[in-house]
Every structure is written in C-alpha cells, then in structure tokens.
Amino acid sequence: METEITGADGEQGIGINVFDERTNRHWLALNWDGGVREHQQEAYSHNPADRTPDEQRIMTQVEERAKYAAQQEFPDADILYPMWDPDHVEAGLRSLSSYDVEAFHEEFREFYKAIQAPKEYVQDPEMDEATAVVNKTIRFSEDRVVDVADLVVEYQRENGQDRVAGSYPSWPDEETLVLHLPKVELAEDFVYEDQMEDVVVSHVMAQIRDIYLNMGEDPPEEYRVEGIGKLHIVGDEGWMEAQPTTSG
C-alpha cells in the first residue's frame, strides 16, 4: 500500500492518505497514541455489517498500515505498540542473536519444557491445555539482552474463563520482546542445546513476518519463514502456500 502524510498537529494528531490494494484512497486521522479518530473512504460500505469479509480485511489492514507509516514519520511518538512495530521486534531479534549461548541455555530450558507441557506449569485442575499460550519476556538495550523474565502462561478454563498463571514484568514496553507459543510437539530427536535457539529465533522472525501481513504488506524476503509468529492477525490465509519460504 502507498501512504502519504497530509498533515500533523500537536493536539489534533496526524492526517494520512492510504491507497489500498485496489488503489482506493482512504484518509485517516490518527491520534498521537495510535487511535483512529476518522477513517474516510468511498469504496466500501460505511456500515461494517454490510461489508464482505475481504472488504473488512482491507479496512482493518489500511488502519494498521497508516499507524506504521505515521510511526515511521514520527519515530519519537508512541503510535504503535512496540510489539507491533517491526523495527522494534528486529532490535529484539538482534539482541537475541548476540545473547551468550550458555546464558540462553540456562534461561530458556523452562520455556522449552513449558511449550511441550504447559499444564505442568499451571496449578489449575480445570485448565484447558489446548488453549494455553506460554509467554517469555526479554528485556534488551542497545542490541543486548539485559534480563529475562519468568514464564507466564495464559489459558482458559474448561468453562471458557480466561486465566493467567504468573505475572509480567513491569519493564518499559520499548525495552521488551515477548515470545508467545502455544503447546507444540517437538521431534523425538530434538536436541535442546543444538536446536532451541533456532526455534526462538524463527518464532521472532515469524512475528515480524506477521506484522507485515497484518498491515497488508508482503514481508521482506528474510522474514518469509515458516512457523508460529503472531497468534492473531488480519492476513491472507493462503499467503504461506503462495509464497517461497526460507529456513528460519
């Protein structure tokens, strides 16, 4: 999608044109915190209930693309939540790439165990293990990992109630990278010391992939990887089958 900043005001926010995949023009007014105050366009119904699923996808992706363009134009503003800013996640990826191997093996062994058997880390007999998401938060600065938090497991009980086991650290969002994986089955011959770093790095690369897909853009070539990234995006379901992939 093509974008064009049409104006910015310290109180009113940012005006931006976005031309969607069908070349239709959208004009959006964004607040400085990323909220969408106005979204004007003439191509699709103004009533979301009257749009097709594809039209609703485009409308949502246009808003995400507008936020990214505004964040790029005003890098000191807090328009995008950092974990949805590909530049931020790339910085976290660089910190992981320079992380001491022995420290990684020590800090991530529990994460490795929990993604295979999350129920063992939750004291709740009514836990629905199929809904579990295991989270690991990393704090980084200047492309270096400076701290690693304990596990947090989000899940639902059998009655559908949301629950969280553990607590997230109170670190600044702009200094954190969050890993989030559902229960996974690793190969029987999986070797933790040899392969776990690849699992984590591939997951972060897949998150970057999905951030681009969520705003209707093809990911850069180096992030066209297979694997689990963001758990919820507005993307094209057939993208992975239609695109060449690289090993993560």
Short mmCIF file of N, CA, C and O in Angstrom, two decimals, residues 80-194:
data_model
loop_
_atom_site.label_atom_id
_atom_site.label_comp_id
_atom_site.label_asym_id
_atom_site.label_seq_id
_atom_site.Cartn_x
_atom_site.Cartn_y
_atom_site.Cartn_z
N LEU A 80 2.50 3.17 17.60
CA LEU A 80 2.38 1.71 17.55
C LEU A 80 2.80 1.11 18.88
O LEU A 80 3.81 1.53 19.47
N TYR A 81 2.07 0.09 19.36
CA TYR A 81 2.56 -0.69 20.47
C TYR A 81 3.84 -1.38 19.99
O TYR A 81 3.87 -1.94 18.89
N PRO A 82 4.93 -1.31 20.76
CA PRO A 82 6.22 -1.79 20.25
C PRO A 82 6.23 -3.19 19.65
O PRO A 82 6.91 -3.44 18.65
N MET A 83 5.46 -4.12 20.23
CA MET A 83 5.48 -5.48 19.70
C MET A 83 4.74 -5.60 18.37
O MET A 83 4.73 -6.67 17.76
N TRP A 84 4.15 -4.50 17.88
CA TRP A 84 3.57 -4.47 16.54
C TRP A 84 4.35 -3.52 15.63
O TRP A 84 3.89 -3.18 14.54
N ASP A 85 5.52 -3.12 16.07
CA ASP A 85 6.42 -2.29 15.26
C ASP A 85 7.57 -3.19 14.79
O ASP A 85 8.36 -3.65 15.61
N PRO A 86 7.66 -3.47 13.50
CA PRO A 86 8.70 -4.40 13.04
C PRO A 86 10.11 -3.93 13.37
O PRO A 86 10.99 -4.76 13.61
N ASP A 87 10.33 -2.63 13.41
CA ASP A 87 11.67 -2.14 13.74
C ASP A 87 12.03 -2.50 15.18
O ASP A 87 13.18 -2.86 15.47
N HIS A 88 11.05 -2.41 16.07
CA HIS A 88 11.28 -2.76 17.47
C HIS A 88 11.58 -4.26 17.61
O HIS A 88 12.52 -4.66 18.31
N VAL A 89 10.78 -5.09 16.95
CA VAL A 89 10.98 -6.53 17.06
C VAL A 89 12.31 -6.94 16.42
O VAL A 89 12.99 -7.84 16.91
N GLU A 90 12.69 -6.26 15.35
CA GLU A 90 14.01 -6.52 14.76
C GLU A 90 15.13 -6.21 15.75
O GLU A 90 16.13 -6.94 15.81
N ALA A 91 14.99 -5.13 16.51
CA ALA A 91 16.00 -4.81 17.52
C ALA A 91 16.07 -5.90 18.58
O ALA A 91 17.15 -6.29 19.04
N GLY A 92 14.91 -6.44 18.97
CA GLY A 92 14.90 -7.55 19.90
C GLY A 92 15.55 -8.79 19.32
O GLY A 92 16.27 -9.52 20.01
N LEU A 93 15.33 -9.02 18.03
CA LEU A 93 15.96 -10.15 17.35
C LEU A 93 17.47 -10.02 17.35
O LEU A 93 18.20 -11.00 17.58
N ARG A 94 17.97 -8.81 17.12
CA ARG A 94 19.43 -8.60 17.15
C ARG A 94 19.99 -8.88 18.55
O ARG A 94 21.08 -9.43 18.69
N SER A 95 19.23 -8.51 19.57
CA SER A 95 19.71 -8.77 20.93
C SER A 95 19.78 -10.27 21.19
O SER A 95 20.73 -10.75 21.83
N LEU A 96 18.82 -11.02 20.70
CA LEU A 96 18.86 -12.47 20.86
C LEU A 96 20.04 -13.08 20.13
O LEU A 96 20.68 -14.01 20.61
N SER A 97 20.32 -12.54 18.95
CA SER A 97 21.41 -13.08 18.13
C SER A 97 22.77 -12.90 18.79
O SER A 97 23.71 -13.65 18.51
N SER A 98 22.89 -11.90 19.66
CA SER A 98 24.16 -11.66 20.35
C SER A 98 24.17 -12.20 21.78
O SER A 98 25.15 -12.00 22.51
N TYR A 99 23.12 -12.90 22.15
CA TYR A 99 22.98 -13.38 23.53
C TYR A 99 23.96 -14.53 23.79
O TYR A 99 24.14 -15.42 22.95
N ASP A 100 24.57 -14.52 24.96
CA ASP A 100 25.51 -15.57 25.33
C ASP A 100 24.83 -16.94 25.29
O ASP A 100 23.74 -17.13 25.84
N VAL A 101 25.47 -17.90 24.65
CA VAL A 101 24.87 -19.22 24.42
C VAL A 101 24.58 -19.93 25.74
O VAL A 101 23.49 -20.49 25.94
N GLU A 102 25.52 -19.92 26.66
CA GLU A 102 25.31 -20.60 27.93
C GLU A 102 24.18 -19.95 28.73
O GLU A 102 23.38 -20.65 29.37
N ALA A 103 24.10 -18.63 28.68
CA ALA A 103 23.02 -17.94 29.37
C ALA A 103 21.68 -18.29 28.74
O ALA A 103 20.67 -18.49 29.44
N PHE A 104 21.64 -18.37 27.43
CA PHE A 104 20.41 -18.75 26.74
C PHE A 104 19.96 -20.14 27.19
O PHE A 104 18.78 -20.35 27.51
N HIS A 105 20.87 -21.09 27.19
CA HIS A 105 20.51 -22.45 27.57
C HIS A 105 19.97 -22.51 29.00
O HIS A 105 19.06 -23.29 29.29
N GLU A 106 20.49 -21.69 29.87
CA GLU A 106 20.03 -21.68 31.24
C GLU A 106 18.65 -21.02 31.36
O GLU A 106 17.75 -21.53 32.05
N GLU A 107 18.47 -19.89 30.69
CA GLU A 107 17.24 -19.11 30.84
C GLU A 107 16.04 -19.72 30.10
O GLU A 107 14.89 -19.51 30.50
N PHE A 108 16.28 -20.46 29.04
CA PHE A 108 15.18 -20.91 28.18
C PHE A 108 14.80 -22.37 28.34
O PHE A 108 13.88 -22.85 27.68
N ARG A 109 15.48 -23.09 29.23
CA ARG A 109 15.15 -24.51 29.39
C ARG A 109 13.71 -24.69 29.89
O ARG A 109 12.98 -25.57 29.44
N GLU A 110 13.29 -23.84 30.83
CA GLU A 110 11.93 -23.94 31.34
C GLU A 110 10.91 -23.60 30.26
O GLU A 110 9.85 -24.24 30.16
N PHE A 111 11.20 -22.61 29.43
CA PHE A 111 10.33 -22.27 28.31
C PHE A 111 10.20 -23.47 27.36
O PHE A 111 9.10 -23.81 26.90
N TYR A 112 11.31 -24.12 27.10
CA TYR A 112 11.35 -25.32 26.25
C TYR A 112 10.45 -26.41 26.81
O TYR A 112 9.68 -27.05 26.08
N LYS A 113 10.49 -26.62 28.11
CA LYS A 113 9.66 -27.64 28.74
C LYS A 113 8.19 -27.23 28.74
O LYS A 113 7.29 -28.05 28.51
N ALA A 114 7.94 -25.95 29.00
CA ALA A 114 6.56 -25.48 29.15
C ALA A 114 5.79 -25.49 27.83
O ALA A 114 4.58 -25.74 27.83
N ILE A 115 6.44 -25.23 26.71
CA ILE A 115 5.71 -25.24 25.44
C ILE A 115 5.32 -26.65 25.04
O ILE A 115 4.41 -26.84 24.23
N GLN A 116 5.97 -27.64 25.63
CA GLN A 116 5.59 -29.03 25.36
C GLN A 116 4.54 -29.54 26.34
O GLN A 116 3.71 -30.38 25.98
N ALA A 117 4.56 -29.03 27.57
CA ALA A 117 3.62 -29.49 28.59
C ALA A 117 3.21 -28.32 29.49
O ALA A 117 3.59 -28.27 30.66
N PRO A 118 2.45 -27.38 28.96
CA PRO A 118 2.10 -26.19 29.75
C PRO A 118 1.30 -26.50 31.01
O PRO A 118 1.37 -25.76 32.00
N LYS A 119 0.57 -27.60 31.02
CA LYS A 119 -0.24 -27.93 32.19
C LYS A 119 0.62 -28.17 33.43
O LYS A 119 0.16 -27.97 34.57
N GLU A 120 1.87 -28.58 33.22
CA GLU A 120 2.75 -28.81 34.35
C GLU A 120 3.16 -27.52 35.05
O GLU A 120 3.72 -27.56 36.16
N TYR A 121 2.88 -26.38 34.43
CA TYR A 121 3.27 -25.09 35.00
C TYR A 121 2.06 -24.28 35.48
O TYR A 121 2.19 -23.10 35.79
N VAL A 122 0.91 -24.93 35.53
CA VAL A 122 -0.32 -24.27 35.98
C VAL A 122 -1.00 -25.15 37.03
O VAL A 122 -1.29 -26.31 36.77
N GLN A 123 -1.24 -24.59 38.19
CA GLN A 123 -1.90 -25.32 39.26
C GLN A 123 -3.41 -25.07 39.18
O GLN A 123 -3.98 -24.35 39.99
N ASP A 124 -4.03 -25.65 38.17
CA ASP A 124 -5.47 -25.46 37.98
C ASP A 124 -6.04 -26.72 37.33
O ASP A 124 -5.83 -26.96 36.14
N PRO A 125 -6.76 -27.54 38.08
CA PRO A 125 -7.29 -28.78 37.52
C PRO A 125 -8.32 -28.57 36.41
O PRO A 125 -8.61 -29.50 35.65
N GLU A 126 -8.87 -27.36 36.30
CA GLU A 126 -9.86 -27.07 35.26
C GLU A 126 -9.24 -26.41 34.03
O GLU A 126 -9.95 -25.92 33.16
N MET A 127 -7.93 -26.39 33.96
CA MET A 127 -7.25 -25.79 32.80
C MET A 127 -7.54 -26.59 31.53
O MET A 127 -7.49 -27.81 31.51
N ASP A 128 -7.86 -25.87 30.45
CA ASP A 128 -7.98 -26.46 29.12
C ASP A 128 -6.63 -26.27 28.44
O ASP A 128 -6.33 -25.19 27.92
N GLU A 129 -5.81 -27.31 28.44
CA GLU A 129 -4.43 -27.17 27.98
C GLU A 129 -4.34 -26.77 26.52
O GLU A 129 -3.39 -26.12 26.10
N ALA A 130 -5.35 -27.12 25.72
CA ALA A 130 -5.32 -26.77 24.30
C ALA A 130 -5.34 -25.28 24.05
O ALA A 130 -4.97 -24.81 22.97
N THR A 131 -5.78 -24.49 25.05
CA THR A 131 -5.85 -23.04 24.89
C THR A 131 -4.61 -22.32 25.41
O THR A 131 -4.52 -21.10 25.32
N ALA A 132 -3.67 -23.05 25.98
CA ALA A 132 -2.52 -22.44 26.65
C ALA A 132 -1.59 -21.72 25.68
O ALA A 132 -1.33 -22.20 24.58
N VAL A 133 -1.10 -20.56 26.12
CA VAL A 133 -0.04 -19.83 25.43
C VAL A 133 1.05 -19.55 26.45
O VAL A 133 0.79 -18.94 27.49
N VAL A 134 2.26 -19.99 26.15
CA VAL A 134 3.39 -19.80 27.06
C VAL A 134 4.15 -18.55 26.63
O VAL A 134 4.55 -18.44 25.46
N ASN A 135 4.34 -17.63 27.56
CA ASN A 135 4.98 -16.35 27.26
C ASN A 135 6.31 -16.22 28.00
O ASN A 135 6.43 -16.58 29.17
N LYS A 136 7.28 -15.68 27.30
CA LYS A 136 8.60 -15.40 27.88
C LYS A 136 8.99 -13.99 27.44
O LYS A 136 9.02 -13.70 26.24
N THR A 137 9.27 -13.12 28.40
CA THR A 137 9.59 -11.73 28.09
C THR A 137 11.07 -11.46 28.31
O THR A 137 11.65 -11.86 29.31
N ILE A 138 11.65 -10.77 27.33
CA ILE A 138 13.07 -10.43 27.36
C ILE A 138 13.21 -8.92 27.41
O ILE A 138 12.49 -8.20 26.71
N ARG A 139 14.11 -8.44 28.23
CA ARG A 139 14.43 -7.01 28.24
C ARG A 139 15.76 -6.80 27.53
O ARG A 139 16.73 -7.54 27.78
N PHE A 140 15.78 -5.82 26.63
CA PHE A 140 17.02 -5.60 25.87
C PHE A 140 17.32 -4.11 25.77
O PHE A 140 16.44 -3.25 25.91
N SER A 141 18.59 -3.82 25.55
CA SER A 141 19.04 -2.45 25.40
C SER A 141 20.27 -2.45 24.52
O SER A 141 21.18 -3.27 24.72
N GLU A 142 20.29 -1.57 23.52
CA GLU A 142 21.44 -1.44 22.62
C GLU A 142 21.84 -2.80 22.05
O GLU A 142 23.01 -3.18 22.03
N ASP A 143 20.84 -3.54 21.58
CA ASP A 143 21.03 -4.83 20.92
C ASP A 143 21.66 -5.87 21.84
O ASP A 143 22.32 -6.80 21.37
N ARG A 144 21.43 -5.75 23.14
CA ARG A 144 21.92 -6.72 24.10
C ARG A 144 20.78 -7.14 25.03
O ARG A 144 20.01 -6.29 25.50
N VAL A 145 20.69 -8.43 25.33
CA VAL A 145 19.74 -8.90 26.33
C VAL A 145 20.26 -8.51 27.70
O VAL A 145 21.40 -8.82 28.05
N VAL A 146 19.43 -7.83 28.49
CA VAL A 146 19.87 -7.42 29.83
C VAL A 146 19.10 -8.13 30.94
O VAL A 146 19.53 -8.12 32.09
N ASP A 147 17.96 -8.77 30.60
CA ASP A 147 17.23 -9.51 31.62
C ASP A 147 16.22 -10.42 30.94
O ASP A 147 15.80 -10.16 29.80
N VAL A 148 15.85 -11.49 31.62
CA VAL A 148 14.85 -12.44 31.11
C VAL A 148 13.87 -12.73 32.24
O VAL A 148 14.28 -13.08 33.35
N ALA A 149 12.59 -12.58 31.95
CA ALA A 149 11.56 -12.76 32.97
C ALA A 149 11.14 -14.21 33.11
O ALA A 149 11.43 -15.06 32.26
N ASP A 150 10.41 -14.49 34.20
CA ASP A 150 9.86 -15.82 34.41
C ASP A 150 8.71 -16.08 33.44
O ASP A 150 8.18 -15.16 32.80
N LEU A 151 8.31 -17.32 33.35
CA LEU A 151 7.22 -17.71 32.46
C LEU A 151 5.89 -17.11 32.90
O LEU A 151 5.62 -16.93 34.09
N VAL A 152 5.06 -16.84 31.92
CA VAL A 152 3.66 -16.51 32.14
C VAL A 152 2.84 -17.41 31.21
O VAL A 152 3.13 -17.49 30.02
N VAL A 153 1.85 -18.09 31.76
CA VAL A 153 1.01 -18.96 30.93
C VAL A 153 -0.41 -18.40 30.93
O VAL A 153 -1.04 -18.27 31.99
N GLU A 154 -0.89 -18.04 29.76
CA GLU A 154 -2.27 -17.61 29.59
C GLU A 154 -3.08 -18.80 29.09
O GLU A 154 -2.62 -19.56 28.22
N TYR A 155 -4.29 -18.96 29.62
CA TYR A 155 -5.09 -20.12 29.23
C TYR A 155 -6.56 -19.86 29.56
O TYR A 155 -6.91 -18.84 30.18
N GLN A 156 -7.39 -20.77 29.13
CA GLN A 156 -8.80 -20.75 29.50
C GLN A 156 -9.12 -21.98 30.35
O GLN A 156 -8.53 -23.05 30.16
N ARG A 157 -10.05 -21.78 31.26
CA ARG A 157 -10.57 -22.93 32.00
C ARG A 157 -11.58 -23.65 31.12
O ARG A 157 -11.97 -23.16 30.06
N GLU A 158 -12.01 -24.82 31.55
CA GLU A 158 -12.95 -25.60 30.75
C GLU A 158 -14.27 -24.88 30.53
O GLU A 158 -14.98 -25.16 29.57
N ASN A 159 -14.59 -23.92 31.39
CA ASN A 159 -15.83 -23.14 31.24
C ASN A 159 -15.64 -21.92 30.35
O ASN A 159 -16.56 -21.12 30.19
N GLY A 160 -14.42 -21.75 29.80
CA GLY A 160 -14.15 -20.64 28.89
C GLY A 160 -13.60 -19.39 29.54
O GLY A 160 -13.29 -18.42 28.83
N GLN A 161 -13.45 -19.38 30.86
CA GLN A 161 -12.91 -18.21 31.54
C GLN A 161 -11.42 -18.07 31.27
O GLN A 161 -10.68 -19.05 31.30
N ASP A 162 -10.98 -16.83 31.02
CA ASP A 162 -9.56 -16.55 30.80
C ASP A 162 -8.82 -16.53 32.13
O ASP A 162 -9.32 -15.98 33.12
N ARG A 163 -7.62 -17.09 32.14
CA ARG A 163 -6.80 -17.11 33.33
C ARG A 163 -5.34 -16.86 32.95
O ARG A 163 -4.93 -17.10 31.81
N VAL A 164 -4.57 -16.36 33.90
CA VAL A 164 -3.14 -16.13 33.70
C VAL A 164 -2.40 -16.70 34.90
O VAL A 164 -2.74 -16.39 36.05
N ALA A 165 -1.40 -17.52 34.63
CA ALA A 165 -0.54 -18.05 35.69
C ALA A 165 0.81 -17.33 35.59
O ALA A 165 1.49 -17.41 34.56
N GLY A 166 1.19 -16.64 36.65
CA GLY A 166 2.41 -15.85 36.62
C GLY A 166 2.09 -14.39 36.40
O GLY A 166 0.92 -14.00 36.21
N SER A 167 3.10 -13.55 36.39
CA SER A 167 2.89 -12.11 36.18
C SER A 167 3.98 -11.55 35.28
O SER A 167 5.15 -11.97 35.35
N TYR A 168 3.58 -10.60 34.45
CA TYR A 168 4.52 -9.97 33.52
C TYR A 168 5.39 -8.96 34.27
O TYR A 168 4.93 -8.33 35.22
N PRO A 169 6.61 -8.78 33.84
CA PRO A 169 7.48 -7.78 34.48
C PRO A 169 7.01 -6.37 34.16
O PRO A 169 6.35 -6.14 33.14
N SER A 170 7.34 -5.43 35.02
CA SER A 170 6.93 -4.03 34.82
C SER A 170 8.02 -3.26 34.09
O SER A 170 8.37 -2.15 34.48
N TRP A 171 8.56 -3.84 33.04
CA TRP A 171 9.60 -3.17 32.24
C TRP A 171 8.94 -2.26 31.21
O TRP A 171 7.81 -2.51 30.79
N PRO A 172 9.64 -1.23 30.77
CA PRO A 172 9.08 -0.38 29.71
C PRO A 172 8.83 -1.18 28.43
O PRO A 172 9.65 -2.03 28.03
N ASP A 173 7.70 -0.93 27.79
CA ASP A 173 7.35 -1.66 26.57
C ASP A 173 8.43 -1.52 25.50
O ASP A 173 8.69 -2.46 24.73
N GLU A 174 9.05 -0.34 25.45
CA GLU A 174 10.04 -0.10 24.40
C GLU A 174 11.34 -0.85 24.64
O GLU A 174 12.25 -0.80 23.81
N GLU A 175 11.45 -1.57 25.76
CA GLU A 175 12.65 -2.35 26.05
C GLU A 175 12.36 -3.85 26.12
O GLU A 175 13.22 -4.63 26.55
N THR A 176 11.17 -4.27 25.71
CA THR A 176 10.81 -5.67 25.87
C THR A 176 10.49 -6.36 24.55
O THR A 176 10.00 -5.75 23.60
N LEU A 177 10.80 -7.64 24.53
CA LEU A 177 10.45 -8.54 23.44
C LEU A 177 9.70 -9.70 24.07
O LEU A 177 10.18 -10.30 25.03
N VAL A 178 8.52 -10.01 23.54
CA VAL A 178 7.69 -11.07 24.13
C VAL A 178 7.60 -12.25 23.17
O VAL A 178 7.20 -12.10 22.01
N LEU A 179 7.95 -13.42 23.66
CA LEU A 179 7.75 -14.67 22.94
C LEU A 179 6.45 -15.27 23.42
O LEU A 179 6.16 -15.26 24.62
N HIS A 180 5.65 -15.81 22.51
CA HIS A 180 4.39 -16.43 22.91
C HIS A 180 4.10 -17.61 22.00
O HIS A 180 3.84 -17.46 20.82
N LEU A 181 4.16 -18.80 22.56
CA LEU A 181 3.94 -20.01 21.79
C LEU A 181 2.86 -20.86 22.44
O LEU A 181 2.82 -21.00 23.66
N PRO A 182 1.99 -21.45 21.63
CA PRO A 182 1.04 -22.43 22.16
C PRO A 182 1.77 -23.75 22.42
O PRO A 182 2.98 -23.86 22.20
N LYS A 183 1.05 -24.73 22.88
CA LYS A 183 1.64 -26.04 23.07
C LYS A 183 2.13 -26.58 21.72
O LYS A 183 1.42 -26.51 20.72
N VAL A 184 3.36 -27.08 21.70
CA VAL A 184 3.94 -27.61 20.47
C VAL A 184 4.51 -29.00 20.73
O VAL A 184 4.86 -29.35 21.87
N GLU A 185 4.58 -29.77 19.68
CA GLU A 185 5.21 -31.09 19.76
C GLU A 185 6.53 -31.02 19.01
O GLU A 185 6.56 -30.80 17.80
N LEU A 186 7.61 -31.21 19.74
CA LEU A 186 8.94 -31.21 19.12
C LEU A 186 9.30 -32.64 18.72
O LEU A 186 8.80 -33.61 19.30
N ALA A 187 10.17 -32.76 17.73
CA ALA A 187 10.56 -34.08 17.24
C ALA A 187 11.23 -34.89 18.35
O ALA A 187 11.85 -34.33 19.27
N GLU A 188 11.10 -36.20 18.27
CA GLU A 188 11.68 -37.07 19.29
C GLU A 188 13.20 -36.91 19.39
O GLU A 188 13.78 -37.08 20.45
N ASP A 189 13.83 -36.58 18.27
CA ASP A 189 15.28 -36.44 18.27
C ASP A 189 15.72 -34.98 18.46
O ASP A 189 16.87 -34.63 18.19
N PHE A 190 14.79 -34.13 18.93
CA PHE A 190 15.12 -32.72 19.16
C PHE A 190 16.18 -32.61 20.25
O PHE A 190 16.06 -33.21 21.32
N VAL A 191 17.23 -31.84 19.97
CA VAL A 191 18.32 -31.64 20.93
C VAL A 191 18.28 -30.19 21.39
O VAL A 191 18.52 -29.27 20.61
N TYR A 192 17.96 -30.00 22.67
CA TYR A 192 17.77 -28.66 23.20
C TYR A 192 18.97 -27.75 22.93
O TYR A 192 18.82 -26.64 22.42
N GLU A 193 20.16 -28.19 23.29
CA GLU A 193 21.35 -27.35 23.17
C GLU A 193 21.66 -26.98 21.72
O GLU A 193 22.26 -25.93 21.45
N ASP A 194 21.24 -27.81 20.78
CA ASP A 194 21.56 -27.55 19.37
C ASP A 194 20.45 -26.83 18.61
O ASP A 194 20.73 -26.14 17.62
#
